[in-house]
Short mmCIF file of C-alpha atoms in Angstrom, two decimals:
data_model
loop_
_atom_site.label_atom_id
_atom_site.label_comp_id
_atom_site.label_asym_id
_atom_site.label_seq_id
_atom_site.Cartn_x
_atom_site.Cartn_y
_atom_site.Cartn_z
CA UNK A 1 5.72 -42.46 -49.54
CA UNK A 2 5.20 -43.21 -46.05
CA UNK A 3 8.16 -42.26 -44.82
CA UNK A 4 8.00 -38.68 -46.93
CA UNK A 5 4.70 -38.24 -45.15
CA UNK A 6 6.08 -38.63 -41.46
CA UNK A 7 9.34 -36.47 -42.36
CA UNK A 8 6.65 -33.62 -43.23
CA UNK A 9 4.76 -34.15 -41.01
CA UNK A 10 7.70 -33.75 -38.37
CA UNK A 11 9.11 -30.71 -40.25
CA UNK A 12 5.86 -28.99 -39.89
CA UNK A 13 5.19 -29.73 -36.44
CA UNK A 14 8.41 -28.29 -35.53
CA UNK A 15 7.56 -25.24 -37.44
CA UNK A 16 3.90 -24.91 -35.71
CA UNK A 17 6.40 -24.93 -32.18
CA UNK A 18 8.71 -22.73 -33.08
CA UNK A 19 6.25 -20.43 -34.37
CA UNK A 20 4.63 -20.60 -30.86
CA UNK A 21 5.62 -17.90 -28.42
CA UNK A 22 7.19 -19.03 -24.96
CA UNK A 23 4.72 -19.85 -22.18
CA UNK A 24 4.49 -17.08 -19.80
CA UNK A 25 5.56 -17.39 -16.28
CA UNK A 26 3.26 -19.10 -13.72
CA UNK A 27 2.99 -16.78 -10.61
CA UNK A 28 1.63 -17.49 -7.55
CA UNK A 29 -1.98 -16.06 -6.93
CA UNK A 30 -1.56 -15.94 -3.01
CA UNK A 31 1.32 -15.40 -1.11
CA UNK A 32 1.36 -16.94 2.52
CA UNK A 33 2.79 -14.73 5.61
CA UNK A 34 4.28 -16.71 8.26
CA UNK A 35 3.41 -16.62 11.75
CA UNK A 36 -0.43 -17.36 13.63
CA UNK A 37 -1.11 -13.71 14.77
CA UNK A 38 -0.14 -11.53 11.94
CA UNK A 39 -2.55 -9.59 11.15
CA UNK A 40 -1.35 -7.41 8.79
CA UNK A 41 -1.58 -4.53 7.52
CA UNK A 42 0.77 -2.44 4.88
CA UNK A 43 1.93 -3.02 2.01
CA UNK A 44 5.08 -1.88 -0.21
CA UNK A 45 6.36 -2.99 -4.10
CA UNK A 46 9.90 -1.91 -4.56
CA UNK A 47 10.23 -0.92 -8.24
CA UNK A 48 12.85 -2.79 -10.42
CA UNK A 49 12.51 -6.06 -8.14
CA UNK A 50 10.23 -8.78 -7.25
CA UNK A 51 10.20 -7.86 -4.10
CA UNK A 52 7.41 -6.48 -2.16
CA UNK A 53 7.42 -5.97 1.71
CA UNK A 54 4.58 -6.43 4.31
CA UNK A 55 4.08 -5.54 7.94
CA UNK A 56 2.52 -6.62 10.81
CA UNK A 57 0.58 -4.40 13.34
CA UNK A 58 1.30 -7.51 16.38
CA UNK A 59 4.89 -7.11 16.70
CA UNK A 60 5.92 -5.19 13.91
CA UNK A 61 7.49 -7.78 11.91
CA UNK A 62 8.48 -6.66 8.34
CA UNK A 63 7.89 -9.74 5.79
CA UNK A 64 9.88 -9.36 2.57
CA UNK A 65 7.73 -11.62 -0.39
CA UNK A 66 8.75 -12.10 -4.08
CA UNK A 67 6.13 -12.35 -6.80
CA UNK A 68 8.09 -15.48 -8.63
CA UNK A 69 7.52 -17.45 -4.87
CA UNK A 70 4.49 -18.07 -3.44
CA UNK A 71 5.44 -17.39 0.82
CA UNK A 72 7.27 -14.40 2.19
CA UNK A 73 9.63 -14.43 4.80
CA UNK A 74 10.38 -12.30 7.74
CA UNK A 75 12.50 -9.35 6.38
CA UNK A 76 12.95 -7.76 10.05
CA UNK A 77 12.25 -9.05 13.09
CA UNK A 78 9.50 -7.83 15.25
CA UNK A 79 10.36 -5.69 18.04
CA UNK A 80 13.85 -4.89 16.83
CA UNK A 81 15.07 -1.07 16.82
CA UNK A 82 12.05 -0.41 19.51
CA UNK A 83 9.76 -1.45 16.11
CA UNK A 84 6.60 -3.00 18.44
CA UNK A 85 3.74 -2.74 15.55
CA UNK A 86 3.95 -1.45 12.24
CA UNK A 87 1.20 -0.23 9.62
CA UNK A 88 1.65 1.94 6.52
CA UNK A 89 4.92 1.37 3.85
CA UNK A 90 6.55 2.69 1.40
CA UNK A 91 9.78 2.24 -0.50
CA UNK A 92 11.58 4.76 -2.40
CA UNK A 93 13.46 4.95 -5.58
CA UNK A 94 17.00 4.26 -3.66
CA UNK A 95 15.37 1.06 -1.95
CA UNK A 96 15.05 2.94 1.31
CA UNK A 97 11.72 1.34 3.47
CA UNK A 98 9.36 3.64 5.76
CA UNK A 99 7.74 2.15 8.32
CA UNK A 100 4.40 4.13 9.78
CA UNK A 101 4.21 3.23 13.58
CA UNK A 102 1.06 3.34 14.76
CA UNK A 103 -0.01 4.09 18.02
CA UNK A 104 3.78 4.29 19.10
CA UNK A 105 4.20 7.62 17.10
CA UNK A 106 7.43 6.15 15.27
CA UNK A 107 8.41 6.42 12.13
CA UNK A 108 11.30 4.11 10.70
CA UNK A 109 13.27 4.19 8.00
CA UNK A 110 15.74 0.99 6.42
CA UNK A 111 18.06 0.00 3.54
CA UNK A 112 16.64 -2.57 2.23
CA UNK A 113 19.43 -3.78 0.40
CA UNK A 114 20.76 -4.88 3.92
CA UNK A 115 18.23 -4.43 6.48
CA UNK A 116 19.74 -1.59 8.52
CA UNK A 117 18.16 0.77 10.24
CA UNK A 118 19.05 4.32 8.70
CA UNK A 119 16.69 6.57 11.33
CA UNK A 120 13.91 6.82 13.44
CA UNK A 121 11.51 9.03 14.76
CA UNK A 122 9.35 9.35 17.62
CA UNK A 123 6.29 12.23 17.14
CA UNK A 124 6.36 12.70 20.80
CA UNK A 125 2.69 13.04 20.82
CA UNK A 126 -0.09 10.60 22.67
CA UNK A 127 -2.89 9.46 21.61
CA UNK A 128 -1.40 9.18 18.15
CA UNK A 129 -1.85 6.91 14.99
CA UNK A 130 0.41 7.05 12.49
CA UNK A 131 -1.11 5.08 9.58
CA UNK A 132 0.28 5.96 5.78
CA UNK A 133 3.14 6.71 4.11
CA UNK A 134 3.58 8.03 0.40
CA UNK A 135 6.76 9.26 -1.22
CA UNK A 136 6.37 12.56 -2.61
CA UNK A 137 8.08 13.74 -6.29
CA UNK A 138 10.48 15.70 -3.88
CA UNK A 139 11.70 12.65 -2.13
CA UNK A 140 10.24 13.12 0.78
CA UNK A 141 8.25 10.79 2.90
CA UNK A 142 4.31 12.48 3.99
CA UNK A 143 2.93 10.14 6.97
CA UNK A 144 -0.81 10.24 8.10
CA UNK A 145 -2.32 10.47 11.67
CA UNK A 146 -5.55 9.19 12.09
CA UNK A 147 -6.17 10.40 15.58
CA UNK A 148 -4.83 13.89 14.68
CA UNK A 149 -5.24 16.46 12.14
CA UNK A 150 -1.81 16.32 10.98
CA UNK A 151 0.24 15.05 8.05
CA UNK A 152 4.11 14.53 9.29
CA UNK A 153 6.90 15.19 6.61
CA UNK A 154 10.18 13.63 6.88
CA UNK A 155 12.75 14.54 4.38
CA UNK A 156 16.66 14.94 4.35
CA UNK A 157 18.40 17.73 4.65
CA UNK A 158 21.45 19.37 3.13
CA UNK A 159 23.83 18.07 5.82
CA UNK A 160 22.82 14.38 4.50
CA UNK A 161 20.99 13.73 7.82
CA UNK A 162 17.17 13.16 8.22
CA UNK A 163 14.01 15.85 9.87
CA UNK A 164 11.32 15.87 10.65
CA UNK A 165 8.16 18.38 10.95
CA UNK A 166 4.50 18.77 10.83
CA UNK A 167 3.53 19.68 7.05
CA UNK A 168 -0.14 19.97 7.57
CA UNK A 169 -2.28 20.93 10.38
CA UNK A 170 -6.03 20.41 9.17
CA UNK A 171 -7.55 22.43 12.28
CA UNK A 172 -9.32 25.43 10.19
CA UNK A 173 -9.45 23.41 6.54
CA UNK A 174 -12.12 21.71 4.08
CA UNK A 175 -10.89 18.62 6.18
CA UNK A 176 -12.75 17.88 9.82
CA UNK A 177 -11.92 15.77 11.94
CA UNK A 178 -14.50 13.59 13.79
CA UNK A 179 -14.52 10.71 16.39
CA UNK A 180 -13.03 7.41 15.12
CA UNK A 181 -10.48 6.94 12.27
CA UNK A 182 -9.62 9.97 10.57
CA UNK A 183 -7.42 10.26 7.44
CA UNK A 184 -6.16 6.74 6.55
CA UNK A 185 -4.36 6.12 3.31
CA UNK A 186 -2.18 8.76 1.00
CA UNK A 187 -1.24 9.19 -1.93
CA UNK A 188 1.84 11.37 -3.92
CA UNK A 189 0.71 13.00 -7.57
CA UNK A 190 3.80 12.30 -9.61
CA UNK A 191 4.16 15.37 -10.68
CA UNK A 192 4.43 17.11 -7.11
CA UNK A 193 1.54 19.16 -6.65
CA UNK A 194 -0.66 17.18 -5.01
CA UNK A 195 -1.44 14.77 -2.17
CA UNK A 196 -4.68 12.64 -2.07
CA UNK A 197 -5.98 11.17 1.13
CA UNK A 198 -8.78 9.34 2.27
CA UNK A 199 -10.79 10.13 5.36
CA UNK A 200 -12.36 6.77 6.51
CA UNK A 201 -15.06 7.55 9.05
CA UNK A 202 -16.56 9.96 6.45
CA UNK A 203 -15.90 8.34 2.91
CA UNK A 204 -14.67 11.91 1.86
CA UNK A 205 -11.35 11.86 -0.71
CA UNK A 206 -9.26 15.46 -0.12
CA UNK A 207 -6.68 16.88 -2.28
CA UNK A 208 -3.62 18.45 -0.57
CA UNK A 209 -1.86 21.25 -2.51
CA UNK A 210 2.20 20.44 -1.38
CA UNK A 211 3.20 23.91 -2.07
CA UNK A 212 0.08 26.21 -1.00
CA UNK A 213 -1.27 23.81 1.89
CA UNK A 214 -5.12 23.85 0.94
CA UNK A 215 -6.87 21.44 1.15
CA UNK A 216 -10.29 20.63 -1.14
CA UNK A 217 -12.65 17.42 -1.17
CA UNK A 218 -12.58 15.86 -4.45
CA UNK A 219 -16.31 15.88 -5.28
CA UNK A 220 -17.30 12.15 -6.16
CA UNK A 221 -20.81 13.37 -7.50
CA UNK A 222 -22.52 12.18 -3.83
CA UNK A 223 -20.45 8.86 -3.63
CA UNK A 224 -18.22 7.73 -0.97
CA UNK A 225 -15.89 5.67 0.20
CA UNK A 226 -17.00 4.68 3.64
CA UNK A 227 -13.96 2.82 5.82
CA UNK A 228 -11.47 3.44 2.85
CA UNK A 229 -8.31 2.31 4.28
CA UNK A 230 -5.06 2.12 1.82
CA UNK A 231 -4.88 4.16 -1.57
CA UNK A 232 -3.36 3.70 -4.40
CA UNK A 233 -2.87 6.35 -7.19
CA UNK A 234 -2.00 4.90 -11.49
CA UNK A 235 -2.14 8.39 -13.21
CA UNK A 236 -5.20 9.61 -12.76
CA UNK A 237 -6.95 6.34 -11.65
CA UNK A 238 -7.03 6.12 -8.01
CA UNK A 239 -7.93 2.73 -6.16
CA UNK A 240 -9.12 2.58 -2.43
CA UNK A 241 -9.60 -0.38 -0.34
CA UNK A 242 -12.68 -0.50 1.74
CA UNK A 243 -12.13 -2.80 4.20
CA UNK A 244 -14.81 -3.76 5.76
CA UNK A 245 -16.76 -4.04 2.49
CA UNK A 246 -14.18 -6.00 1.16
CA UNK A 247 -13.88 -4.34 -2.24
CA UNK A 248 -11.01 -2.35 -4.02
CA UNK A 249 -13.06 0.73 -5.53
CA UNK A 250 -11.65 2.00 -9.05
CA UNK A 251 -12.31 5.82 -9.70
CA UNK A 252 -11.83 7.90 -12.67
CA UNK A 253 -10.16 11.58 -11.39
CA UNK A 254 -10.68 14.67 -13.40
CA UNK A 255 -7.00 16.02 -14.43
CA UNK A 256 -6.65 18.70 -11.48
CA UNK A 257 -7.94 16.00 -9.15
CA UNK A 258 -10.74 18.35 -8.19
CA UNK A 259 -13.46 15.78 -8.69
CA UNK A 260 -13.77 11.90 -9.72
CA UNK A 261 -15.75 9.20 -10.66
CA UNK A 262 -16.82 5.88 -9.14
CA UNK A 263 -16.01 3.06 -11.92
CA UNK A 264 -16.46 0.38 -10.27
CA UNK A 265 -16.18 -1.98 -7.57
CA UNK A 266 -14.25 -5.19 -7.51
CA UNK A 267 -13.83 -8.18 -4.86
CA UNK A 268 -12.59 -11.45 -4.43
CA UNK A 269 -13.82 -14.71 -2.65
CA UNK A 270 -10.26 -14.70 -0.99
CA UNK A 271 -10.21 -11.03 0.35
CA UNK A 272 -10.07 -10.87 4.15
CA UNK A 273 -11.03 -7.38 5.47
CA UNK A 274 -8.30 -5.83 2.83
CA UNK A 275 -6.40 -2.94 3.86
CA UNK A 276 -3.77 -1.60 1.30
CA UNK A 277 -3.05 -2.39 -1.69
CA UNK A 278 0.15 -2.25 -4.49
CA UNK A 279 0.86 -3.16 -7.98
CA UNK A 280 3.64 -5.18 -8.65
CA UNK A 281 4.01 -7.63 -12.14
CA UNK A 282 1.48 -5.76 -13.48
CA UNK A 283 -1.05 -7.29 -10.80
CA UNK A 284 -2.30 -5.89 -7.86
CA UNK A 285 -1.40 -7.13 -4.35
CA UNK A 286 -3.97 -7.03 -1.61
CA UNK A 287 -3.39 -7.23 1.93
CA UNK A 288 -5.77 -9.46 3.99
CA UNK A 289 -5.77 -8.44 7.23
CA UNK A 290 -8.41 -10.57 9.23
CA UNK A 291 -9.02 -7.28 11.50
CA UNK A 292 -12.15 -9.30 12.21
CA UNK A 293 -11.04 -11.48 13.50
CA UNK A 294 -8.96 -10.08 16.34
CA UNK A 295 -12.09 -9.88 18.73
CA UNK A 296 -12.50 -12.97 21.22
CA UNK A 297 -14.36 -15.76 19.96
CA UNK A 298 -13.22 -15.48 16.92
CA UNK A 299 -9.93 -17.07 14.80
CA UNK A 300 -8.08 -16.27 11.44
CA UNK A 301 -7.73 -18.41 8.77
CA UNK A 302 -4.32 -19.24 8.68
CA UNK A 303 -1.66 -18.73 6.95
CA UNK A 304 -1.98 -14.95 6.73
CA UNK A 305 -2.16 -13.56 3.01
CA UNK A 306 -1.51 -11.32 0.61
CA UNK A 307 -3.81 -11.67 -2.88
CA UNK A 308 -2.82 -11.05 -6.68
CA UNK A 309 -5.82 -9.96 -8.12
CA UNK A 310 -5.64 -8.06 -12.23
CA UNK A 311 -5.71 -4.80 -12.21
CA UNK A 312 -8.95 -3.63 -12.09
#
């Protein structure tokens, strides 16, 4: 009788575990950027991988991170290809990297299947910040300047090769530019008609019109997003880091993106004056910059990081 009893009770304990569904995958929280004096800034997911890339504004080291491991490692080298600091990134859908310059008006562009350098670009134009990058339906690459009205476009042409021209002067348009930091983060509608952007000394969100050029402020019913920094657009959900606020701000747009809604606000005993932010295993990365702590007197908490946060 005993023995009956301890057979069933085996039998049905293996049925209770195979009834179970597999334990999910553990994945790191934090993800750890090597080096003392990061401070970074951008941040890109390539789709179909793990892999999501990271730069820094000190030498313009591009970190390469996976979502299964819990530190990144240096991707390219600071300083190589004349690559001094880098801010905004993107990657495209054929795994092609854009690199936003900063105050050295370059723009680069890699493979990142191996690393190469497939063009660059210098703006030729000083004072200049070049800040954001967002792929476009079209394929091409729209890069904001901070310090000047101007969105650059760089695209390929028919030949195969690479241009690059203004698409948007904002002199005359709903958009003004003031002193400080200007337009900061952007963002590509999927379906091609529009580009959003953030203006960060004002709090004001604009919608671009790619094929017409005009520009509107999305009307957040008397909100703003004061020192919005990167952008990130799910459908008609757009996210925008504040930085110095330290929160990742979740509004609801209307379908023509003429006007939104605040949701909410969301932050995190481990953000660090966040700058941009992705999605990438269905959790969002945040960038922690430690801008704050590039004054003297002051010192980072080390290692440099990236956060996975849900989704608000």
């Amino acid at each position: 009788m005993k023995r009956v009893a301890m057979v069933m009770m085996v039998f049905g304990l293996s049925i209770l575990a195979a009834g179970q569904p597999a334990q999910a995958v553990q994945r790191p929280i934090e993800y750890a950027l090597p080096g003392d004096q990061v401070f970074p800034e951008g941040i890109a997911f390539q789709r179909g991988t793990s892999y999501f890339y990271v730069s820094s504004t000190t030498d313009g080291t591009i970190f390469r991170g996976s979502t299964r491991e819990d530190t990144a490692e240096i991707f390219l080298p600071g300083g190589a290809d004349g690559r001094t600091t880098a801010v905004g990134l993107k990657v495209d859908d054929r795994g092609r990297l854009f690199v936003a310059g900063g105050a050295t008006g370059m723009i680069f562009i890699y493979n990142t299947a191996t690393g190469g350098l497939i063009r660059s670009f210098n703006i030729g134009k000083s004072p200049t910040f070049l800040n954001d990058v967002a792929i476009g339906a079209d394929g091409a690459a729209y890069v904001t300047d901070s310090v000047n009205p101007l969105i650059y476009k760089v695209a390929q042409n028919g030949a195969g090769g690479w241009t690059l021209e203004t698409f948007i002067d904002f002199t005359g348009t709903a958009l003004v530019y003031q002193a400080g930091f200007n337009v900061n983060g952007i963002a590509a509608v999927n379906n091609g008609q529009y580009l959003v952007v953030v203006q960060s000394n004002t709090g004001k969100l604009f919608r671009i019109d790619i094929a017409t050029k005009v520009v509107s402020e999305i009307n957040l019913g008397g909100e703003t997003v004061a020192n919005g920094d990167g952008i990130l657009l799910k459908g008609r959900t757009l996210y925008v880091a504040r930085n110095r606020q330290e929160l990742i701000v979740k509004i609801a747009l209307s379908n023509d993106l003429s006007s939104g809604t605040v949701i909410s606000s969301t932050t995190d005993e481990r953000f660090k004056y966040p700058t941009t932010i992705a999605i990438g295993a269905g959790r969002m990365l945040v960038v922690n910059s430690q801008f704050d702590k590039r004054a003297p007197g002051t010192t980072p908490e080390l290692p440099f990081s990236v956060s996975s946060v849900p989704v608000p």
